[in-house]
Amino acid sequence: MTEPVTIDRVSSELYKAFDLFNQKYFENKLPITAITIQSSGHKRNSMGWCTTNEVWGNKEGNIKMYEINLSAEFLDLDFHETMDTLLHEMVHLFHMVKGIKDTSRKGTYHNKNFRNKVLEIGFEYKDDKPDSLHGWSFARIGEKVKNEIDEMDINKDVFSISRKGFSYFQQLDNGSSPDEVEIESTRGTAVSNPSSFKWFCEGCRLIMRSSKKEVNVICGDCNKTLIKSE
């Protein structure tokens, strides 16, 4: 009998991935970290974040932990996409514990320190120049890193749920905008055609769902055509 997918299992695999990545890419120099799964809330395009200080700890102050969060809405997007986000935030954590500044403009612009570390790990850039707003943020893990991750003992199958879930996409298919969707709804609505297709922007990581198999949509922020997620 197949073990059901639960948030506990997803969390467990994220901690396992963190430990394996720490060993492989950061020489085990990253501290024990609180890995959370929270809603991105009003930051609808945010797939994850790393805190700039140790926000977890006890009253005595002898336990302190940074937090890396994976946004609950995007956990089921794609396994490698989720691992990409985790590694991205681990790079920020690496620089923080080393005292190296890798962002500016309130954390939105990623500088050359960030670029150099992700290139060292095996990320790749589509463009050879920084984005005007986000700098060198938009690195993606290359095939070499994907293959290395595939060889690690991480259960891909648990990354099949998200906070939006099926009910969220049913409502989008019925014509609701993302702002109108009731994620916490306790009652679902039957629809005649539940099929939907995922699209994403390579630039800002905007995620979109459509009921149509083929669409031609351009991201208003990046002026890039959204790509279908296979």
mmCIF file of N, CA and C in Angstrom, residues 77-212:
data_model
loop_
_atom_site.group_PDB
_atom_site.id
_atom_site.type_symbol
_atom_site.label_atom_id
_atom_site.label_comp_id
_atom_site.label_asym_id
_atom_site.label_seq_id
_atom_site.Cartn_x
_atom_site.Cartn_y
_atom_site.Cartn_z
ATOM 1 N N LEU A 77 4.871 22.500 -8.169
ATOM 2 C CA LEU A 77 5.160 23.018 -9.507
ATOM 3 C C LEU A 77 6.021 22.049 -10.311
ATOM 4 N N ASP A 78 7.154 21.696 -9.755
ATOM 5 C CA ASP A 78 8.102 20.795 -10.419
ATOM 6 C C ASP A 78 9.186 20.469 -9.399
ATOM 7 N N PHE A 79 9.612 19.228 -9.341
ATOM 8 C CA PHE A 79 10.594 18.817 -8.333
ATOM 9 C C PHE A 79 11.883 19.627 -8.446
ATOM 10 N N HIS A 80 12.431 19.723 -9.651
ATOM 11 C CA HIS A 80 13.677 20.455 -9.819
ATOM 12 C C HIS A 80 13.491 21.944 -9.534
ATOM 13 N N GLU A 81 12.318 22.470 -9.828
ATOM 14 C CA GLU A 81 12.034 23.881 -9.522
ATOM 15 C C GLU A 81 12.076 24.108 -8.013
ATOM 16 N N THR A 82 11.512 23.162 -7.244
ATOM 17 C CA THR A 82 11.524 23.266 -5.784
ATOM 18 C C THR A 82 12.945 23.157 -5.249
ATOM 19 N N MET A 83 13.729 22.231 -5.799
ATOM 20 C CA MET A 83 15.114 22.097 -5.371
ATOM 21 C C MET A 83 15.935 23.327 -5.764
ATOM 22 N N ASP A 84 15.628 23.895 -6.919
ATOM 23 C CA ASP A 84 16.264 25.137 -7.366
ATOM 24 C C ASP A 84 16.029 26.245 -6.343
ATOM 25 N N THR A 85 14.776 26.378 -5.885
ATOM 26 C CA THR A 85 14.432 27.408 -4.905
ATOM 27 C C THR A 85 15.168 27.179 -3.593
ATOM 28 N N LEU A 86 15.200 25.926 -3.134
ATOM 29 C CA LEU A 86 15.899 25.612 -1.876
ATOM 30 C C LEU A 86 17.378 25.973 -1.983
ATOM 31 N N LEU A 87 18.014 25.583 -3.076
ATOM 32 C CA LEU A 87 19.444 25.885 -3.262
ATOM 33 C C LEU A 87 19.686 27.393 -3.348
ATOM 34 N N HIS A 88 18.810 28.095 -4.041
ATOM 35 C CA HIS A 88 18.901 29.560 -4.157
ATOM 36 C C HIS A 88 18.945 30.199 -2.770
ATOM 37 N N GLU A 89 18.018 29.773 -1.899
ATOM 38 C CA GLU A 89 17.965 30.352 -0.556
ATOM 39 C C GLU A 89 19.141 29.910 0.299
ATOM 40 N N MET A 90 19.651 28.716 0.053
ATOM 41 C CA MET A 90 20.829 28.249 0.787
ATOM 42 C C MET A 90 22.056 29.072 0.426
ATOM 43 N N VAL A 91 22.130 29.548 -0.810
ATOM 44 C CA VAL A 91 23.231 30.432 -1.199
ATOM 45 C C VAL A 91 23.165 31.725 -0.392
ATOM 46 N N HIS A 92 21.968 32.278 -0.236
ATOM 47 C CA HIS A 92 21.824 33.479 0.602
ATOM 48 C C HIS A 92 22.261 33.194 2.040
ATOM 49 N N LEU A 93 21.854 32.041 2.562
ATOM 50 C CA LEU A 93 22.232 31.676 3.926
ATOM 51 C C LEU A 93 23.746 31.545 4.049
ATOM 52 N N PHE A 94 24.379 30.913 3.072
ATOM 53 C CA PHE A 94 25.831 30.748 3.055
ATOM 54 C C PHE A 94 26.525 32.108 3.158
ATOM 55 N N HIS A 95 26.059 33.059 2.380
ATOM 56 C CA HIS A 95 26.680 34.387 2.398
ATOM 57 C C HIS A 95 26.423 35.114 3.714
ATOM 58 N N MET A 96 25.239 34.915 4.291
ATOM 59 C CA MET A 96 24.949 35.585 5.563
ATOM 60 C C MET A 96 25.861 35.097 6.680
ATOM 61 N N VAL A 97 26.050 33.779 6.769
ATOM 62 C CA VAL A 97 26.899 33.261 7.846
ATOM 63 C C VAL A 97 28.372 33.592 7.594
ATOM 64 N N LYS A 98 28.720 33.884 6.337
ATOM 65 C CA LYS A 98 30.093 34.271 5.999
ATOM 66 C C LYS A 98 30.297 35.780 6.098
ATOM 67 N N GLY A 99 29.188 36.509 6.281
ATOM 68 C CA GLY A 99 29.292 37.953 6.349
ATOM 69 C C GLY A 99 29.524 38.603 5.001
ATOM 70 N N ILE A 100 29.036 37.959 3.952
ATOM 71 C CA ILE A 100 29.205 38.461 2.590
ATOM 72 C C ILE A 100 27.869 39.015 2.095
ATOM 73 N N LYS A 101 27.864 40.225 1.618
ATOM 74 C CA LYS A 101 26.647 40.856 1.123
ATOM 75 C C LYS A 101 26.398 40.413 -0.318
ATOM 76 N N ASP A 102 25.260 39.766 -0.560
ATOM 77 C CA ASP A 102 24.976 39.311 -1.930
ATOM 78 C C ASP A 102 23.726 39.955 -2.534
ATOM 79 N N THR A 103 23.096 40.885 -1.808
ATOM 80 C CA THR A 103 21.945 41.606 -2.359
ATOM 81 C C THR A 103 21.986 43.066 -1.916
ATOM 82 N N SER A 104 21.186 43.879 -2.593
ATOM 83 C CA SER A 104 20.976 45.268 -2.198
ATOM 84 C C SER A 104 19.527 45.614 -2.536
ATOM 85 N N ARG A 105 19.168 46.867 -2.357
ATOM 86 C CA ARG A 105 17.804 47.330 -2.639
ATOM 87 C C ARG A 105 16.777 46.498 -1.880
ATOM 88 N N LYS A 106 17.000 46.394 -0.575
ATOM 89 C CA LYS A 106 16.108 45.646 0.313
ATOM 90 C C LYS A 106 15.993 44.168 -0.074
ATOM 91 N N GLY A 107 17.093 43.622 -0.558
ATOM 92 C CA GLY A 107 17.152 42.192 -0.852
ATOM 93 C C GLY A 107 16.654 41.795 -2.219
ATOM 94 N N THR A 108 16.286 42.756 -3.059
ATOM 95 C CA THR A 108 15.733 42.403 -4.370
ATOM 96 C C THR A 108 16.809 42.272 -5.449
ATOM 97 N N TYR A 109 17.875 43.074 -5.352
ATOM 98 C CA TYR A 109 18.921 43.053 -6.385
ATOM 99 C C TYR A 109 20.044 42.113 -5.958
ATOM 100 N N HIS A 110 20.294 41.086 -6.760
ATOM 101 C CA HIS A 110 21.324 40.085 -6.468
ATOM 102 C C HIS A 110 22.621 40.486 -7.166
ATOM 103 N N ASN A 111 23.694 40.618 -6.379
ATOM 104 C CA ASN A 111 24.940 41.131 -6.936
ATOM 105 C C ASN A 111 25.876 40.016 -7.423
ATOM 106 N N LYS A 112 27.128 40.403 -7.742
ATOM 107 C CA LYS A 112 28.078 39.444 -8.308
ATOM 108 C C LYS A 112 28.500 38.369 -7.312
ATOM 109 N N ASN A 113 28.430 38.659 -6.019
ATOM 110 C CA ASN A 113 28.741 37.619 -5.034
ATOM 111 C C ASN A 113 27.757 36.460 -5.151
ATOM 112 N N PHE A 114 26.482 36.808 -5.328
ATOM 113 C CA PHE A 114 25.468 35.764 -5.534
ATOM 114 C C PHE A 114 25.751 35.030 -6.838
ATOM 115 N N ARG A 115 25.994 35.780 -7.898
ATOM 116 C CA ARG A 115 26.256 35.166 -9.208
ATOM 117 C C ARG A 115 27.435 34.196 -9.151
ATOM 118 N N ASN A 116 28.520 34.610 -8.541
ATOM 119 C CA ASN A 116 29.723 33.773 -8.522
ATOM 120 C C ASN A 116 29.490 32.458 -7.794
ATOM 121 N N LYS A 117 28.729 32.497 -6.695
ATOM 122 C CA LYS A 117 28.492 31.270 -5.922
ATOM 123 C C LYS A 117 27.565 30.319 -6.667
ATOM 124 N N VAL A 118 26.501 30.832 -7.276
ATOM 125 C CA VAL A 118 25.589 29.919 -7.978
ATOM 126 C C VAL A 118 26.255 29.323 -9.210
ATOM 127 N N LEU A 119 27.112 30.097 -9.862
ATOM 128 C CA LEU A 119 27.850 29.539 -11.003
ATOM 129 C C LEU A 119 28.800 28.443 -10.546
ATOM 130 N N GLU A 120 29.403 28.629 -9.394
ATOM 131 C CA GLU A 120 30.298 27.615 -8.817
ATOM 132 C C GLU A 120 29.540 26.315 -8.548
ATOM 133 N N ILE A 121 28.304 26.431 -8.081
ATOM 134 C CA ILE A 121 27.495 25.242 -7.785
ATOM 135 C C ILE A 121 27.064 24.535 -9.061
ATOM 136 N N GLY A 122 26.767 25.293 -10.104
ATOM 137 C CA GLY A 122 26.303 24.692 -11.353
ATOM 138 C C GLY A 122 24.996 25.260 -11.856
ATOM 139 N N PHE A 123 24.657 26.463 -11.369
ATOM 140 C CA PHE A 123 23.510 27.168 -11.929
ATOM 141 C C PHE A 123 23.915 27.744 -13.289
ATOM 142 N N GLU A 124 22.906 28.102 -14.059
ATOM 143 C CA GLU A 124 23.164 28.699 -15.366
ATOM 144 C C GLU A 124 22.273 29.922 -15.548
ATOM 145 N N TYR A 125 22.753 30.860 -16.371
ATOM 146 C CA TYR A 125 21.993 32.062 -16.700
ATOM 147 C C TYR A 125 21.613 32.048 -18.177
ATOM 148 N N LYS A 126 20.392 32.453 -18.453
ATOM 149 C CA LYS A 126 19.954 32.558 -19.840
ATOM 150 C C LYS A 126 20.596 33.760 -20.505
ATOM 151 N N ASP A 127 20.752 34.850 -19.740
ATOM 152 C CA ASP A 127 21.376 36.070 -20.255
ATOM 153 C C ASP A 127 22.711 36.307 -19.566
ATOM 154 N N ASP A 128 23.625 36.930 -20.283
ATOM 155 C CA ASP A 128 24.954 37.193 -19.710
ATOM 156 C C ASP A 128 25.065 38.589 -19.123
ATOM 157 N N LYS A 129 23.923 39.194 -18.816
ATOM 158 C CA LYS A 129 23.934 40.493 -18.145
ATOM 159 C C LYS A 129 22.842 40.506 -17.083
ATOM 160 N N PRO A 130 23.026 41.288 -16.023
ATOM 161 C CA PRO A 130 22.063 41.283 -14.923
ATOM 162 C C PRO A 130 20.742 41.952 -15.309
ATOM 163 N N ASP A 131 19.657 41.490 -14.690
ATOM 164 C CA ASP A 131 18.356 42.123 -14.847
ATOM 165 C C ASP A 131 18.393 43.498 -14.176
ATOM 166 N N SER A 132 17.723 44.486 -14.768
ATOM 167 C CA SER A 132 17.789 45.847 -14.247
ATOM 168 C C SER A 132 17.189 45.980 -12.855
ATOM 169 N N LEU A 133 16.202 45.139 -12.533
ATOM 170 C CA LEU A 133 15.547 45.216 -11.229
ATOM 171 C C LEU A 133 16.089 44.212 -10.223
ATOM 172 N N HIS A 134 16.380 42.994 -10.692
ATOM 173 C CA HIS A 134 16.722 41.908 -9.768
ATOM 174 C C HIS A 134 18.172 41.424 -9.883
ATOM 175 N N GLY A 135 18.947 42.069 -10.741
ATOM 176 C CA GLY A 135 20.350 41.697 -10.852
ATOM 177 C C GLY A 135 20.547 40.281 -11.369
ATOM 178 N N TRP A 136 21.378 39.517 -10.650
ATOM 179 C CA TRP A 136 21.721 38.152 -11.066
ATOM 180 C C TRP A 136 20.837 37.111 -10.376
ATOM 181 N N SER A 137 19.607 37.476 -10.076
ATOM 182 C CA SER A 137 18.710 36.579 -9.344
ATOM 183 C C SER A 137 18.278 35.356 -10.149
ATOM 184 N N PHE A 138 18.123 35.526 -11.462
ATOM 185 C CA PHE A 138 17.415 34.516 -12.239
ATOM 186 C C PHE A 138 18.302 33.399 -12.780
ATOM 187 N N ALA A 139 19.107 32.838 -11.920
ATOM 188 C CA ALA A 139 19.895 31.655 -12.275
ATOM 189 C C ALA A 139 19.036 30.413 -12.105
ATOM 190 N N ARG A 140 19.254 29.433 -12.953
ATOM 191 C CA ARG A 140 18.520 28.169 -12.824
ATOM 192 C C ARG A 140 19.518 27.021 -12.781
ATOM 193 N N ILE A 141 19.212 25.989 -12.021
ATOM 194 C CA ILE A 141 20.134 24.858 -11.940
ATOM 195 C C ILE A 141 20.269 24.204 -13.322
ATOM 196 N N GLY A 142 21.519 23.885 -13.674
ATOM 197 C CA GLY A 142 21.792 23.262 -14.959
ATOM 198 C C GLY A 142 21.587 21.752 -14.914
ATOM 199 N N GLU A 143 21.771 21.121 -16.062
ATOM 200 C CA GLU A 143 21.545 19.677 -16.176
ATOM 201 C C GLU A 143 22.480 18.887 -15.266
ATOM 202 N N LYS A 144 23.714 19.362 -15.094
ATOM 203 C CA LYS A 144 24.657 18.650 -14.231
ATOM 204 C C LYS A 144 24.129 18.587 -12.798
ATOM 205 N N VAL A 145 23.641 19.715 -12.290
ATOM 206 C CA VAL A 145 23.109 19.750 -10.923
ATOM 207 C C VAL A 145 21.832 18.922 -10.829
ATOM 208 N N LYS A 146 20.972 19.011 -11.846
ATOM 209 C CA LYS A 146 19.754 18.197 -11.847
ATOM 210 C C LYS A 146 20.099 16.720 -11.757
ATOM 211 N N ASN A 147 21.095 16.294 -12.522
ATOM 212 C CA ASN A 147 21.502 14.885 -12.494
ATOM 213 C C ASN A 147 22.069 14.503 -11.133
ATOM 214 N N GLU A 148 22.843 15.407 -10.533
ATOM 215 C CA GLU A 148 23.393 15.142 -9.196
ATOM 216 C C GLU A 148 22.269 14.995 -8.169
ATOM 217 N N ILE A 149 21.268 15.861 -8.268
ATOM 218 C CA ILE A 149 20.139 15.795 -7.341
ATOM 219 C C ILE A 149 19.338 14.508 -7.552
ATOM 220 N N ASP A 150 19.191 14.113 -8.809
ATOM 221 C CA ASP A 150 18.444 12.887 -9.117
ATOM 222 C C ASP A 150 19.107 11.650 -8.508
ATOM 223 N N GLU A 151 20.427 11.727 -8.319
ATOM 224 C CA GLU A 151 21.156 10.600 -7.734
ATOM 225 C C GLU A 151 21.077 10.586 -6.211
ATOM 226 N N MET A 152 20.571 11.676 -5.627
ATOM 227 C CA MET A 152 20.488 11.758 -4.164
ATOM 228 C C MET A 152 19.234 11.052 -3.654
ATOM 229 N N ASP A 153 19.274 10.669 -2.402
ATOM 230 C CA ASP A 153 18.153 9.934 -1.793
ATOM 231 C C ASP A 153 17.066 10.912 -1.344
ATOM 232 N N ILE A 154 16.397 11.515 -2.326
ATOM 233 C CA ILE A 154 15.291 12.437 -2.061
ATOM 234 C C ILE A 154 14.056 11.897 -2.767
ATOM 235 N N ASN A 155 12.979 11.774 -2.052
ATOM 236 C CA ASN A 155 11.749 11.232 -2.620
ATOM 237 C C ASN A 155 10.995 12.314 -3.391
ATOM 238 N N LYS A 156 11.072 12.264 -4.715
ATOM 239 C CA LYS A 156 10.416 13.270 -5.559
ATOM 240 C C LYS A 156 8.901 13.225 -5.427
ATOM 241 N N ASP A 157 8.367 12.039 -5.195
ATOM 242 C CA ASP A 157 6.917 11.851 -5.274
ATOM 243 C C ASP A 157 6.136 12.646 -4.238
ATOM 244 N N VAL A 158 6.787 13.010 -3.127
ATOM 245 C CA VAL A 158 6.035 13.725 -2.093
ATOM 246 C C VAL A 158 5.761 15.174 -2.480
ATOM 247 N N PHE A 159 6.491 15.681 -3.483
ATOM 248 C CA PHE A 159 6.286 17.073 -3.891
ATOM 249 C C PHE A 159 5.160 17.155 -4.923
ATOM 250 N N SER A 160 4.011 16.676 -4.511
ATOM 251 C CA SER A 160 2.851 16.606 -5.403
ATOM 252 C C SER A 160 1.650 17.354 -4.845
ATOM 253 N N ILE A 161 1.828 18.024 -3.707
ATOM 254 C CA ILE A 161 0.732 18.778 -3.111
ATOM 255 C C ILE A 161 1.149 20.229 -2.931
ATOM 256 N N SER A 162 0.162 21.108 -2.886
ATOM 257 C CA SER A 162 0.420 22.518 -2.611
ATOM 258 C C SER A 162 -0.777 23.082 -1.882
ATOM 259 N N ARG A 163 -0.606 24.274 -1.342
ATOM 260 C CA ARG A 163 -1.690 24.891 -0.573
ATOM 261 C C ARG A 163 -2.879 25.232 -1.456
ATOM 262 N N LYS A 164 -2.645 25.579 -2.708
ATOM 263 C CA LYS A 164 -3.739 25.884 -3.611
ATOM 264 C C LYS A 164 -4.528 24.617 -3.915
ATOM 265 N N GLY A 165 -3.805 23.582 -4.307
ATOM 266 C CA GLY A 165 -4.459 22.316 -4.547
ATOM 267 C C GLY A 165 -5.474 22.368 -5.685
ATOM 268 N N PHE A 166 -6.225 21.301 -5.808
ATOM 269 C CA PHE A 166 -7.139 21.127 -6.926
ATOM 270 C C PHE A 166 -8.279 22.132 -6.882
ATOM 271 N N SER A 167 -8.793 22.423 -5.689
ATOM 272 C CA SER A 167 -9.914 23.357 -5.565
ATOM 273 C C SER A 167 -9.541 24.740 -6.085
ATOM 274 N N TYR A 168 -8.314 25.172 -5.815
ATOM 275 C CA TYR A 168 -7.847 26.479 -6.285
ATOM 276 C C TYR A 168 -7.928 26.566 -7.805
ATOM 277 N N PHE A 169 -7.426 25.528 -8.483
ATOM 278 C CA PHE A 169 -7.389 25.567 -9.938
ATOM 279 C C PHE A 169 -8.777 25.360 -10.552
ATOM 280 N N GLN A 170 -9.651 24.644 -9.851
ATOM 281 C CA GLN A 170 -11.028 24.548 -10.304
ATOM 282 C C GLN A 170 -11.653 25.935 -10.384
ATOM 283 N N GLN A 171 -11.417 26.738 -9.359
ATOM 284 C CA GLN A 171 -11.997 28.072 -9.320
ATOM 285 C C GLN A 171 -11.407 28.973 -10.400
ATOM 286 N N LEU A 172 -10.111 28.828 -10.667
ATOM 287 C CA LEU A 172 -9.501 29.590 -11.758
ATOM 288 C C LEU A 172 -10.105 29.180 -13.095
ATOM 289 N N ASP A 173 -10.304 27.884 -13.283
ATOM 290 C CA ASP A 173 -10.897 27.399 -14.528
ATOM 291 C C ASP A 173 -12.319 27.906 -14.720
ATOM 292 N N ASN A 174 -12.987 28.190 -13.600
ATOM 293 C CA ASN A 174 -14.354 28.697 -13.673
ATOM 294 C C ASN A 174 -14.418 30.207 -13.904
ATOM 295 N N GLY A 175 -13.256 30.842 -14.049
ATOM 296 C CA GLY A 175 -13.238 32.255 -14.381
ATOM 297 C C GLY A 175 -12.847 33.182 -13.262
ATOM 298 N N SER A 176 -12.554 32.656 -12.063
ATOM 299 C CA SER A 176 -12.141 33.513 -10.953
ATOM 300 C C SER A 176 -10.708 33.992 -11.167
ATOM 301 N N SER A 177 -10.425 35.213 -10.739
ATOM 302 C CA SER A 177 -9.047 35.699 -10.769
ATOM 303 C C SER A 177 -8.351 35.197 -9.512
ATOM 304 N N PRO A 178 -6.987 35.173 -9.497
ATOM 305 C CA PRO A 178 -6.276 34.716 -8.292
ATOM 306 C C PRO A 178 -6.677 35.464 -7.031
ATOM 307 N N ASP A 179 -7.022 36.755 -7.161
ATOM 308 C CA ASP A 179 -7.407 37.547 -5.995
ATOM 309 C C ASP A 179 -8.779 37.157 -5.449
ATOM 310 N N GLU A 180 -9.608 36.539 -6.297
ATOM 311 C CA GLU A 180 -10.967 36.194 -5.895
ATOM 312 C C GLU A 180 -11.085 34.786 -5.330
ATOM 313 N N VAL A 181 -10.060 33.958 -5.575
ATOM 314 C CA VAL A 181 -10.145 32.557 -5.176
ATOM 315 C C VAL A 181 -10.166 32.410 -3.665
ATOM 316 N N GLU A 182 -11.078 31.578 -3.170
ATOM 317 C CA GLU A 182 -11.167 31.286 -1.737
ATOM 318 C C GLU A 182 -10.347 30.035 -1.455
ATOM 319 N N ILE A 183 -9.074 30.228 -1.082
ATOM 320 C CA ILE A 183 -8.202 29.078 -0.844
ATOM 321 C C ILE A 183 -8.664 28.272 0.356
ATOM 322 N N GLU A 184 -9.184 28.964 1.392
ATOM 323 C CA GLU A 184 -9.587 28.269 2.610
ATOM 324 C C GLU A 184 -10.989 27.679 2.526
ATOM 325 N N SER A 185 -11.615 27.745 1.360
ATOM 326 C CA SER A 185 -12.980 27.248 1.222
ATOM 327 C C SER A 185 -13.078 25.791 1.662
ATOM 328 N N THR A 186 -14.148 25.470 2.399
ATOM 329 C CA THR A 186 -14.341 24.090 2.856
ATOM 330 C C THR A 186 -15.282 23.323 1.948
ATOM 331 N N ARG A 187 -15.830 23.996 0.943
ATOM 332 C CA ARG A 187 -16.729 23.318 0.019
ATOM 333 C C ARG A 187 -16.239 23.536 -1.394
ATOM 334 N N GLY A 188 -16.208 22.474 -2.165
ATOM 335 C CA GLY A 188 -15.765 22.563 -3.542
ATOM 336 C C GLY A 188 -16.936 22.722 -4.491
ATOM 337 N N THR A 189 -16.657 23.102 -5.716
ATOM 338 C CA THR A 189 -17.676 23.232 -6.748
ATOM 339 C C THR A 189 -17.313 22.325 -7.895
ATOM 340 N N ALA A 190 -18.256 21.501 -8.303
ATOM 341 C CA ALA A 190 -18.002 20.579 -9.396
ATOM 342 C C ALA A 190 -17.874 21.351 -10.701
ATOM 343 N N VAL A 191 -16.933 20.938 -11.531
ATOM 344 C CA VAL A 191 -16.777 21.550 -12.843
ATOM 345 C C VAL A 191 -16.767 20.468 -13.890
ATOM 346 N N SER A 192 -17.140 20.839 -15.092
ATOM 347 C CA SER A 192 -17.247 19.832 -16.150
ATOM 348 C C SER A 192 -15.894 19.457 -16.727
ATOM 349 N N ASN A 193 -14.927 20.404 -16.656
ATOM 350 C CA ASN A 193 -13.610 20.143 -17.225
ATOM 351 C C ASN A 193 -12.526 20.588 -16.246
ATOM 352 N N PRO A 194 -11.992 19.677 -15.414
ATOM 353 C CA PRO A 194 -11.004 20.053 -14.396
ATOM 354 C C PRO A 194 -9.586 20.216 -14.931
ATOM 355 N N SER A 195 -9.371 19.905 -16.212
ATOM 356 C CA SER A 195 -8.009 19.957 -16.749
ATOM 357 C C SER A 195 -7.492 21.386 -16.805
ATOM 358 N N SER A 196 -6.221 21.568 -16.462
ATOM 359 C CA SER A 196 -5.592 22.876 -16.576
ATOM 360 C C SER A 196 -4.128 22.696 -16.912
ATOM 361 N N PHE A 197 -3.533 23.766 -17.391
ATOM 362 C CA PHE A 197 -2.152 23.719 -17.845
ATOM 363 C C PHE A 197 -1.348 24.796 -17.123
ATOM 364 N N LYS A 198 -0.110 24.451 -16.773
ATOM 365 C CA LYS A 198 0.763 25.339 -16.015
ATOM 366 C C LYS A 198 1.671 26.117 -16.946
ATOM 367 N N TRP A 199 1.842 27.398 -16.669
ATOM 368 C CA TRP A 199 2.755 28.247 -17.432
ATOM 369 C C TRP A 199 3.600 29.043 -16.442
ATOM 370 N N PHE A 200 4.840 29.364 -16.816
ATOM 371 C CA PHE A 200 5.678 30.144 -15.906
ATOM 372 C C PHE A 200 6.557 31.109 -16.683
ATOM 373 N N CYS A 201 6.945 32.190 -15.999
ATOM 374 C CA CYS A 201 7.855 33.180 -16.576
ATOM 375 C C CYS A 201 9.272 32.843 -16.131
ATOM 376 N N GLU A 202 10.177 32.716 -17.076
ATOM 377 C CA GLU A 202 11.572 32.399 -16.743
ATOM 378 C C GLU A 202 12.240 33.535 -15.983
ATOM 379 N N GLY A 203 11.671 34.738 -16.098
ATOM 380 C CA GLY A 203 12.282 35.883 -15.436
ATOM 381 C C GLY A 203 11.926 35.985 -13.976
ATOM 382 N N CYS A 204 10.654 36.358 -13.698
ATOM 383 C CA CYS A 204 10.258 36.629 -12.312
ATOM 384 C C CYS A 204 9.587 35.436 -11.634
ATOM 385 N N ARG A 205 9.493 34.290 -12.337
ATOM 386 C CA ARG A 205 8.899 33.076 -11.791
ATOM 387 C C ARG A 205 7.391 33.191 -11.558
ATOM 388 N N LEU A 206 6.747 34.099 -12.261
ATOM 389 C CA LEU A 206 5.294 34.178 -12.229
ATOM 390 C C LEU A 206 4.711 32.843 -12.682
ATOM 391 N N ILE A 207 3.692 32.359 -11.970
ATOM 392 C CA ILE A 207 3.027 31.113 -12.308
ATOM 393 C C ILE A 207 1.607 31.408 -12.760
ATOM 394 N N MET A 208 1.166 30.741 -13.831
ATOM 395 C CA MET A 208 -0.192 30.923 -14.327
ATOM 396 C C MET A 208 -0.783 29.578 -14.689
ATOM 397 N N ARG A 209 -2.088 29.446 -14.540
ATOM 398 C CA ARG A 209 -2.824 28.265 -14.984
ATOM 399 C C ARG A 209 -3.814 28.689 -16.058
ATOM 400 N N SER A 210 -4.028 27.828 -17.049
ATOM 401 C CA SER A 210 -5.031 28.104 -18.071
ATOM 402 C C SER A 210 -5.802 26.829 -18.382
ATOM 403 N N SER A 211 -7.037 26.987 -18.799
ATOM 404 C CA SER A 211 -7.840 25.840 -19.224
ATOM 405 C C SER A 211 -7.542 25.490 -20.676
ATOM 406 N N LYS A 212 -6.907 26.440 -21.395
ATOM 407 C CA LYS A 212 -6.546 26.198 -22.780
ATOM 408 C C LYS A 212 -5.190 25.515 -22.866
#
